[in-house]
């Protein structure tokens, strides 16, 4: 999964760089939408990699938990999905804040 995370990030960054330098973002106004979707999907993939393989928080290798807490069944999958969505939402809010601040303070002053 590590290779998938890195390969996907490189593909997104290469396409993004091409779109910036070729002016495609200005010619195709809606291209920003699938790029945000791809970035969100990559953040979700990163979450799964970090929490299931890298840190073993939600993997089968994780230590057993007491009864009535976050287990391995349906509750586990629903909880993992909710945490994943929260992680992606947090990253999206931070990214949109970055874009807004960049547009307001840097891009406007420098061209």
mmCIF file of C-alpha atoms in Angstrom:
data_model
loop_
_atom_site.group_PDB
_atom_site.id
_atom_site.type_symbol
_atom_site.label_atom_id
_atom_site.label_comp_id
_atom_site.label_asym_id
_atom_site.label_seq_id
_atom_site.Cartn_x
_atom_site.Cartn_y
_atom_site.Cartn_z
ATOM 1 C CA UNK A 1 0.000 0.000 0.000
ATOM 2 C CA UNK A 2 2.961 2.330 0.591
ATOM 3 C CA UNK A 3 3.827 2.181 -3.108
ATOM 4 C CA UNK A 4 0.214 2.994 -4.020
ATOM 5 C CA UNK A 5 0.201 6.046 -1.718
ATOM 6 C CA UNK A 6 3.438 7.388 -3.184
ATOM 7 C CA UNK A 7 2.510 6.639 -6.811
ATOM 8 C CA UNK A 8 -0.901 8.269 -6.460
ATOM 9 C CA UNK A 9 0.600 11.383 -4.872
ATOM 10 C CA UNK A 10 3.189 11.670 -7.651
ATOM 11 C CA UNK A 11 0.502 11.327 -10.331
ATOM 12 C CA UNK A 12 -1.659 14.027 -8.712
ATOM 13 C CA UNK A 13 1.306 16.385 -8.289
ATOM 14 C CA UNK A 14 2.533 15.860 -11.858
ATOM 15 C CA UNK A 15 -0.914 16.511 -13.288
ATOM 16 C CA UNK A 16 -1.306 19.559 -11.060
ATOM 17 C CA UNK A 17 2.072 20.965 -12.161
ATOM 18 C CA UNK A 18 1.197 20.355 -15.816
ATOM 19 C CA UNK A 19 -2.187 22.077 -15.370
ATOM 20 C CA UNK A 20 -0.564 25.107 -13.759
ATOM 21 C CA UNK A 21 2.288 25.549 -16.231
ATOM 22 C CA UNK A 22 0.172 24.877 -19.312
ATOM 23 C CA UNK A 23 -2.605 27.207 -18.155
ATOM 24 C CA UNK A 24 -5.181 24.416 -18.245
ATOM 25 C CA UNK A 25 -6.722 25.549 -14.965
ATOM 26 C CA UNK A 26 -7.628 28.849 -16.652
ATOM 27 C CA UNK A 27 -8.974 27.262 -19.848
ATOM 28 C CA UNK A 28 -10.973 24.484 -18.156
ATOM 29 C CA UNK A 29 -12.627 26.109 -15.140
ATOM 30 C CA UNK A 30 -14.021 22.857 -13.702
ATOM 31 C CA UNK A 31 -10.674 21.001 -13.635
ATOM 32 C CA UNK A 32 -10.170 22.177 -10.045
ATOM 33 C CA UNK A 33 -13.134 20.051 -8.918
ATOM 34 C CA UNK A 34 -11.764 16.609 -9.932
ATOM 35 C CA UNK A 35 -8.350 17.648 -8.626
ATOM 36 C CA UNK A 36 -9.872 18.358 -5.201
ATOM 37 C CA UNK A 37 -11.677 15.003 -5.400
ATOM 38 C CA UNK A 38 -8.395 13.246 -6.245
ATOM 39 C CA UNK A 39 -6.674 15.014 -3.367
ATOM 40 C CA UNK A 40 -9.419 13.971 -0.959
ATOM 41 C CA UNK A 41 -9.210 10.382 -2.169
ATOM 42 C CA UNK A 42 -5.449 10.482 -1.639
ATOM 43 C CA UNK A 43 -5.899 11.813 1.911
ATOM 44 C CA UNK A 44 -8.281 8.911 2.597
ATOM 45 C CA UNK A 45 -5.737 6.466 1.180
ATOM 46 C CA UNK A 46 -3.026 8.029 3.336
ATOM 47 C CA UNK A 47 -5.268 7.657 6.419
ATOM 48 C CA UNK A 48 -5.824 3.957 5.686
ATOM 49 C CA UNK A 49 -2.126 3.374 5.139
ATOM 50 C CA UNK A 50 -1.052 5.200 8.295
ATOM 51 C CA UNK A 51 -3.654 3.772 10.644
ATOM 52 C CA UNK A 52 -3.794 0.201 9.356
ATOM 53 C CA UNK A 53 -0.282 -0.560 8.122
ATOM 54 C CA UNK A 54 2.164 1.977 9.457
ATOM 55 C CA UNK A 55 0.912 2.412 13.023
ATOM 56 C CA UNK A 56 -1.256 -0.763 13.233
ATOM 57 C CA UNK A 57 -4.040 1.078 15.050
ATOM 58 C CA UNK A 58 -6.921 -0.576 13.179
ATOM 59 C CA UNK A 59 -5.223 -3.606 11.642
ATOM 60 C CA UNK A 60 -5.458 -7.242 12.612
ATOM 61 C CA UNK A 61 -2.011 -6.842 14.219
ATOM 62 C CA UNK A 62 -3.377 -4.338 16.740
ATOM 63 C CA UNK A 63 -3.583 -5.541 20.339
ATOM 64 C CA UNK A 64 -6.982 -6.868 21.456
ATOM 65 C CA UNK A 65 -9.444 -4.439 22.962
ATOM 66 C CA UNK A 66 -11.805 -5.026 25.904
ATOM 67 C CA UNK A 67 -15.410 -6.002 25.181
ATOM 68 C CA UNK A 68 -17.770 -3.158 24.429
ATOM 69 C CA UNK A 69 -15.127 -0.945 22.835
ATOM 70 C CA UNK A 70 -13.892 -0.440 19.296
ATOM 71 C CA UNK A 71 -13.769 -4.040 18.038
ATOM 72 C CA UNK A 72 -13.222 -5.804 14.723
ATOM 73 C CA UNK A 73 -16.798 -6.258 13.443
ATOM 74 C CA UNK A 74 -19.312 -3.856 11.939
ATOM 75 C CA UNK A 75 -18.661 -1.284 14.662
ATOM 76 C CA UNK A 76 -15.005 -1.374 13.680
ATOM 77 C CA UNK A 77 -15.751 -0.686 10.021
ATOM 78 C CA UNK A 78 -18.261 2.074 10.752
ATOM 79 C CA UNK A 79 -15.897 3.692 13.253
ATOM 80 C CA UNK A 80 -12.999 3.454 10.812
ATOM 81 C CA UNK A 81 -15.143 5.024 8.075
ATOM 82 C CA UNK A 82 -16.224 7.890 10.349
ATOM 83 C CA UNK A 83 -12.635 8.563 11.420
ATOM 84 C CA UNK A 84 -11.526 8.468 7.791
ATOM 85 C CA UNK A 85 -14.206 10.975 6.791
ATOM 86 C CA UNK A 86 -13.239 13.230 9.690
ATOM 87 C CA UNK A 87 -9.575 13.054 8.692
ATOM 88 C CA UNK A 88 -10.417 13.945 5.083
ATOM 89 C CA UNK A 89 -12.756 16.769 6.197
ATOM 90 C CA UNK A 90 -10.054 18.231 8.448
ATOM 91 C CA UNK A 91 -7.523 18.097 5.611
ATOM 92 C CA UNK A 92 -10.062 19.730 3.258
ATOM 93 C CA UNK A 93 -10.740 22.599 5.668
ATOM 94 C CA UNK A 94 -7.023 23.173 6.185
ATOM 95 C CA UNK A 95 -6.365 23.059 2.427
ATOM 96 C CA UNK A 96 -9.188 25.482 1.610
ATOM 97 C CA UNK A 97 -7.928 27.842 4.338
ATOM 98 C CA UNK A 98 -4.464 27.678 2.787
ATOM 99 C CA UNK A 99 -5.873 28.432 -0.677
ATOM 100 C CA UNK A 100 -7.882 31.370 0.631
ATOM 101 C CA UNK A 101 -4.958 32.875 2.536
ATOM 102 C CA UNK A 102 -2.642 32.346 -0.444
ATOM 103 C CA UNK A 103 -5.095 34.092 -2.762
ATOM 104 C CA UNK A 104 -5.642 36.981 -0.363
ATOM 105 C CA UNK A 105 -2.068 37.708 0.710
ATOM 106 C CA UNK A 106 0.337 36.280 -1.855
ATOM 107 C CA UNK A 107 -1.226 35.796 -5.275
ATOM 108 C CA UNK A 108 -2.973 39.167 -5.279
ATOM 109 C CA UNK A 109 0.225 41.079 -4.451
ATOM 110 C CA UNK A 110 2.580 39.167 -6.720
ATOM 111 C CA UNK A 111 0.623 38.757 -9.869
#
